[in-house]
């Protein structure tokens, strides 16, 4: 869209000061606050006018992860989703957004009829994001999909990622697949871009005495990414000095494809849980 267009967004106020914000553009969650702090990273230079995917928050990657026949990471993160409903429940707030095929997607290299229902659920200490994918076409289709979560951290140098030990990964920077993670606590001190394949359990991002736990279902893989200085310099929507305040730990199925027959659905998603030091919330 033209610069200066202010995109529609939904502000979600949950219990105990928890809050979230989602732009209908890409259904991109751009804020998740709990225990008084912003837990997601959005670049100071992110475009919030629909001119390009938001550099931060939780962009939705569908139907293609990475480069390929479609624009990088597919079209879901640059389409306008429609708000179906938002309502309070006992422990928080649930918001439903929908995306369907349109003439542009049907004219693309991925021309299938689909229906996505995105459910965002906010409680005092959790943010759950689930997509129900439905094949409403007359033929089967396959896709890759991922939630490109940018977590805010005080300093990458004192951040660890646990839950990846013994997992096979592909290193997209150094090249090579079938590597095995040997560390209990993975640290990042350079440009990293890794796809951990078939991650079995809970992955946690730990900083200071706080953690964000990432629980997944039907999302097999975890992508770990930090652009570091060299790649940050190449992105116009990412300031040069921001990479120490973020880490991308992304739940998805990207090393294999999800296939749906006509009429079939699958729900995939993640639940982010804030685990603070004092469990005073
Ligand atoms: O996070 C993994 C990744 O695929 C990286 O290779 C990098 O390209 C990143 O996504 C950001 O992609 P984007 O298209 O949003 O600039």
XYZ file of C-alpha atoms and ligand atoms in Angstrom:
297
model
C 0.000 0.000 0.000
C 0.980 3.667 -0.205
C 3.222 5.036 2.527
C 1.409 6.538 5.428
C -1.505 4.136 5.193
C -2.398 3.219 8.748
C -3.325 -0.442 8.789
C -6.187 -1.810 10.807
C -5.172 -3.601 13.958
C -6.834 -5.336 16.865
C -5.650 -4.411 20.372
C -6.178 -7.257 22.816
C -6.235 -6.497 26.546
C -5.997 -9.600 28.689
C -5.833 -10.349 32.417
C -3.159 -9.077 34.786
C -1.841 -6.471 32.377
C -1.242 -8.894 29.524
C -1.868 -7.433 26.081
C -1.290 -8.128 22.407
C -1.763 -6.380 19.086
C -2.409 -7.895 15.677
C -2.432 -6.141 12.319
C -4.998 -7.404 9.832
C -2.132 -7.055 7.332
C -0.661 -10.518 7.376
C -2.467 -11.184 10.693
C 0.901 -10.116 12.075
C 1.046 -9.999 15.859
C 3.273 -7.004 16.577
C 3.105 -6.892 20.365
C 2.769 -9.326 23.252
C 3.190 -7.873 26.696
C 3.130 -9.912 29.870
C 4.510 -9.296 33.328
C 4.898 -5.691 32.302
C 7.363 -6.206 29.429
C 7.181 -6.421 25.643
C 8.186 -9.977 24.735
C 8.278 -9.620 20.948
C 10.812 -7.723 18.853
C 9.704 -5.334 16.115
C 12.433 -3.390 14.358
C 12.462 0.384 14.845
C 12.569 0.518 11.026
C 9.769 -1.970 10.393
C 7.272 -0.855 7.748
C 3.788 -0.721 9.278
C 2.018 0.619 6.192
C 1.477 -2.568 4.200
C 4.343 -1.851 1.836
C 6.283 -4.931 2.935
C 6.076 -7.714 5.548
C 6.492 -6.468 9.120
C 10.099 -6.875 10.297
C 9.256 -8.419 13.622
C 6.443 -9.761 15.744
C 5.010 -13.047 14.433
C 4.738 -12.958 10.616
C 2.879 -15.974 9.196
C 4.715 -18.010 6.556
C 2.358 -19.871 4.172
C 2.255 -21.741 1.743
C 6.011 -21.583 1.143
C 8.889 -21.197 3.610
C 11.890 -19.386 2.130
C 12.518 -18.608 -1.563
C 10.755 -20.505 -4.370
C 7.949 -20.200 -6.938
C 6.157 -17.664 -4.756
C 7.616 -14.518 -3.169
C 9.846 -15.348 -0.172
C 7.804 -16.931 2.650
C 4.607 -17.004 0.562
C 1.665 -14.620 0.512
C -0.109 -15.020 3.899
C 2.046 -12.390 5.620
C 1.219 -9.702 3.058
C -2.505 -10.371 2.591
C -5.252 -8.633 4.543
C -6.937 -11.136 6.877
C -10.512 -10.586 8.048
C -11.458 -10.401 11.710
C -14.106 -13.010 12.450
C -14.561 -12.362 16.160
C -12.875 -11.391 19.398
C -14.250 -12.344 22.760
C -13.330 -12.712 26.394
C -13.295 -16.060 28.121
C -12.573 -17.173 31.676
C -8.800 -16.836 31.503
C -8.300 -14.318 28.719
C -9.253 -13.242 25.214
C -9.589 -15.158 21.948
C -9.439 -13.587 18.483
C -10.226 -15.370 15.210
C -8.980 -14.189 11.827
C -9.545 -15.737 8.418
C -7.761 -15.866 5.072
C -9.039 -17.489 1.902
C -7.693 -17.810 -1.612
C -8.349 -14.905 -3.969
C -7.873 -14.259 -7.668
C -4.233 -13.296 -7.119
C -3.390 -16.479 -5.221
C -5.395 -18.565 -7.706
C -3.296 -17.005 -10.482
C -0.046 -17.804 -8.636
C 2.171 -20.863 -8.819
C 0.196 -22.137 -5.784
C -3.341 -21.813 -7.203
C -5.338 -23.889 -4.734
C -8.538 -23.018 -2.877
C -7.828 -22.856 0.841
C -9.343 -21.528 4.052
C -7.167 -20.543 7.020
C -8.644 -19.853 10.433
C -6.134 -18.203 12.777
C -6.945 -18.348 16.480
C -4.966 -16.104 18.837
C -5.558 -16.711 22.539
C -4.069 -14.463 25.225
C -4.005 -15.252 28.938
C -2.004 -13.705 31.784
C 1.158 -15.651 30.909
C 0.528 -17.318 27.530
C 0.054 -16.387 23.890
C -1.215 -19.236 21.784
C -1.395 -19.006 18.000
C -3.039 -21.783 16.028
C -3.920 -22.003 12.355
C -6.536 -24.416 11.070
C -5.640 -25.097 7.436
C -8.458 -26.422 5.202
C -8.268 -27.732 1.666
C -11.448 -26.433 0.012
C -10.203 -27.338 -3.456
C -11.103 -30.374 -5.536
C -7.485 -31.562 -5.596
C -4.876 -32.320 -2.946
C -2.250 -29.718 -2.127
C 0.961 -29.515 -0.098
C 2.593 -26.576 1.677
C 5.156 -25.548 4.234
C 4.197 -23.125 6.983
C 5.836 -21.449 9.976
C 5.266 -18.778 12.603
C 8.246 -16.450 12.213
C 8.458 -15.406 15.866
C 10.865 -12.550 16.685
C 11.473 -12.665 20.452
C 12.833 -9.616 22.220
C 15.782 -10.332 24.544
C 17.834 -7.941 26.693
C 21.096 -9.113 25.101
C 21.748 -12.001 22.710
C 25.097 -12.541 24.500
C 23.277 -13.690 27.648
C 20.502 -15.616 25.893
C 20.333 -19.400 25.566
C 18.000 -21.706 23.672
C 17.397 -25.063 25.350
C 15.586 -28.166 24.100
C 17.582 -28.683 20.904
C 20.205 -31.154 22.156
C 20.646 -34.231 19.881
C 18.390 -32.701 17.193
C 19.472 -32.923 13.543
C 19.815 -29.515 11.904
C 20.627 -27.898 8.580
C 23.080 -24.989 8.783
C 22.060 -22.525 6.074
C 25.060 -20.278 6.686
C 27.922 -22.771 6.851
C 26.113 -25.239 4.560
C 25.569 -28.870 5.276
C 22.718 -30.907 6.590
C 22.538 -33.841 8.969
C 24.489 -32.034 11.645
C 23.559 -32.880 15.242
C 23.220 -30.274 17.989
C 25.420 -31.301 20.900
C 24.724 -28.416 23.255
C 22.131 -28.388 26.005
C 22.105 -24.597 25.805
C 22.523 -23.142 22.326
C 24.034 -19.656 22.207
C 24.275 -17.233 19.294
C 27.301 -15.026 18.649
C 27.245 -14.710 14.861
C 24.830 -14.754 11.927
C 22.915 -18.008 12.416
C 20.256 -19.536 10.184
C 19.465 -23.116 11.138
C 16.570 -25.493 10.577
C 16.280 -28.001 13.421
C 14.326 -30.965 12.051
C 11.758 -32.999 13.988
C 12.320 -31.265 17.331
C 10.800 -33.538 19.978
C 10.010 -31.412 23.008
C 9.634 -27.977 24.525
C 12.132 -25.343 23.365
C 12.890 -22.490 25.737
C 14.489 -19.100 25.150
C 16.179 -18.097 28.412
C 17.433 -14.660 29.359
C 18.342 -13.561 32.866
C 15.926 -15.345 35.167
C 13.105 -15.289 32.611
C 12.173 -17.773 29.888
C 9.745 -18.054 27.032
C 8.676 -21.681 26.539
C 7.615 -22.677 23.039
C 5.240 -25.634 22.861
C 4.232 -26.839 19.400
C 1.773 -29.200 17.847
C 1.833 -30.392 14.256
C 4.786 -28.050 13.702
C 7.756 -30.413 13.506
C 10.671 -28.059 13.065
C 12.329 -25.066 14.700
C 14.184 -22.373 12.751
C 16.825 -20.399 14.642
C 17.864 -17.090 13.103
C 19.806 -14.000 13.985
C 21.010 -11.741 11.121
C 23.943 -10.387 13.148
C 25.693 -7.248 11.971
C 26.375 -8.297 8.395
C 22.822 -9.262 7.425
C 21.317 -6.456 9.542
C 23.254 -3.977 7.390
C 21.589 -5.456 4.285
C 18.023 -4.943 5.552
C 16.532 -1.467 5.158
C 13.835 -2.326 7.704
C 16.291 -3.475 10.374
C 18.544 -0.985 12.160
C 22.239 -1.896 12.351
C 22.310 -1.945 16.159
C 19.201 -4.061 16.850
C 20.400 -7.628 16.335
C 21.593 -8.010 19.998
C 18.014 -7.427 21.181
C 16.344 -10.203 19.229
C 16.332 -13.879 18.396
C 14.048 -15.675 15.977
C 12.942 -19.102 17.211
C 10.320 -20.157 14.714
C 7.887 -23.053 14.950
C 6.869 -24.582 11.644
C 6.901 -27.526 9.303
C 9.473 -26.518 6.715
C 11.806 -29.524 6.265
C 8.889 -31.576 4.982
C 5.537 -30.692 3.460
C 2.063 -30.816 4.950
C -0.384 -32.409 2.486
C -4.159 -32.083 2.612
C -6.730 -33.889 0.506
C -9.902 -32.075 -0.580
C -12.029 -31.313 2.481
C -9.232 -32.248 4.889
C -8.058 -29.903 7.663
C -5.055 -29.802 10.001
C -4.429 -27.488 12.945
C -0.862 -26.428 13.675
C 0.421 -23.965 16.173
C 2.447 -22.864 19.134
C 1.849 -21.807 22.699
C 4.303 -19.257 24.094
C 4.466 -19.235 27.880
C 6.251 -16.608 29.928
C 8.092 -18.200 32.836
C 9.362 -15.499 35.132
C 11.494 -15.694 38.236
C 8.912 -14.729 40.810
C 5.688 -16.451 39.956
C 3.844 -13.410 41.263
C 1.530 -13.288 38.244
O 14.264 -16.877 9.668
C 14.714 -17.671 8.645
C 14.709 -16.917 7.309
O 14.308 -17.785 6.303
C 16.111 -16.344 7.045
O 16.753 -17.093 6.025
C 15.847 -14.898 6.651
O 15.628 -14.810 5.258
C 14.594 -14.608 7.455
O 13.795 -15.782 7.293
C 13.885 -13.320 7.087
O 13.250 -13.439 5.845
P 12.452 -12.139 5.298
O 11.875 -12.555 3.975
O 11.389 -11.816 6.312
O 13.464 -11.046 5.208
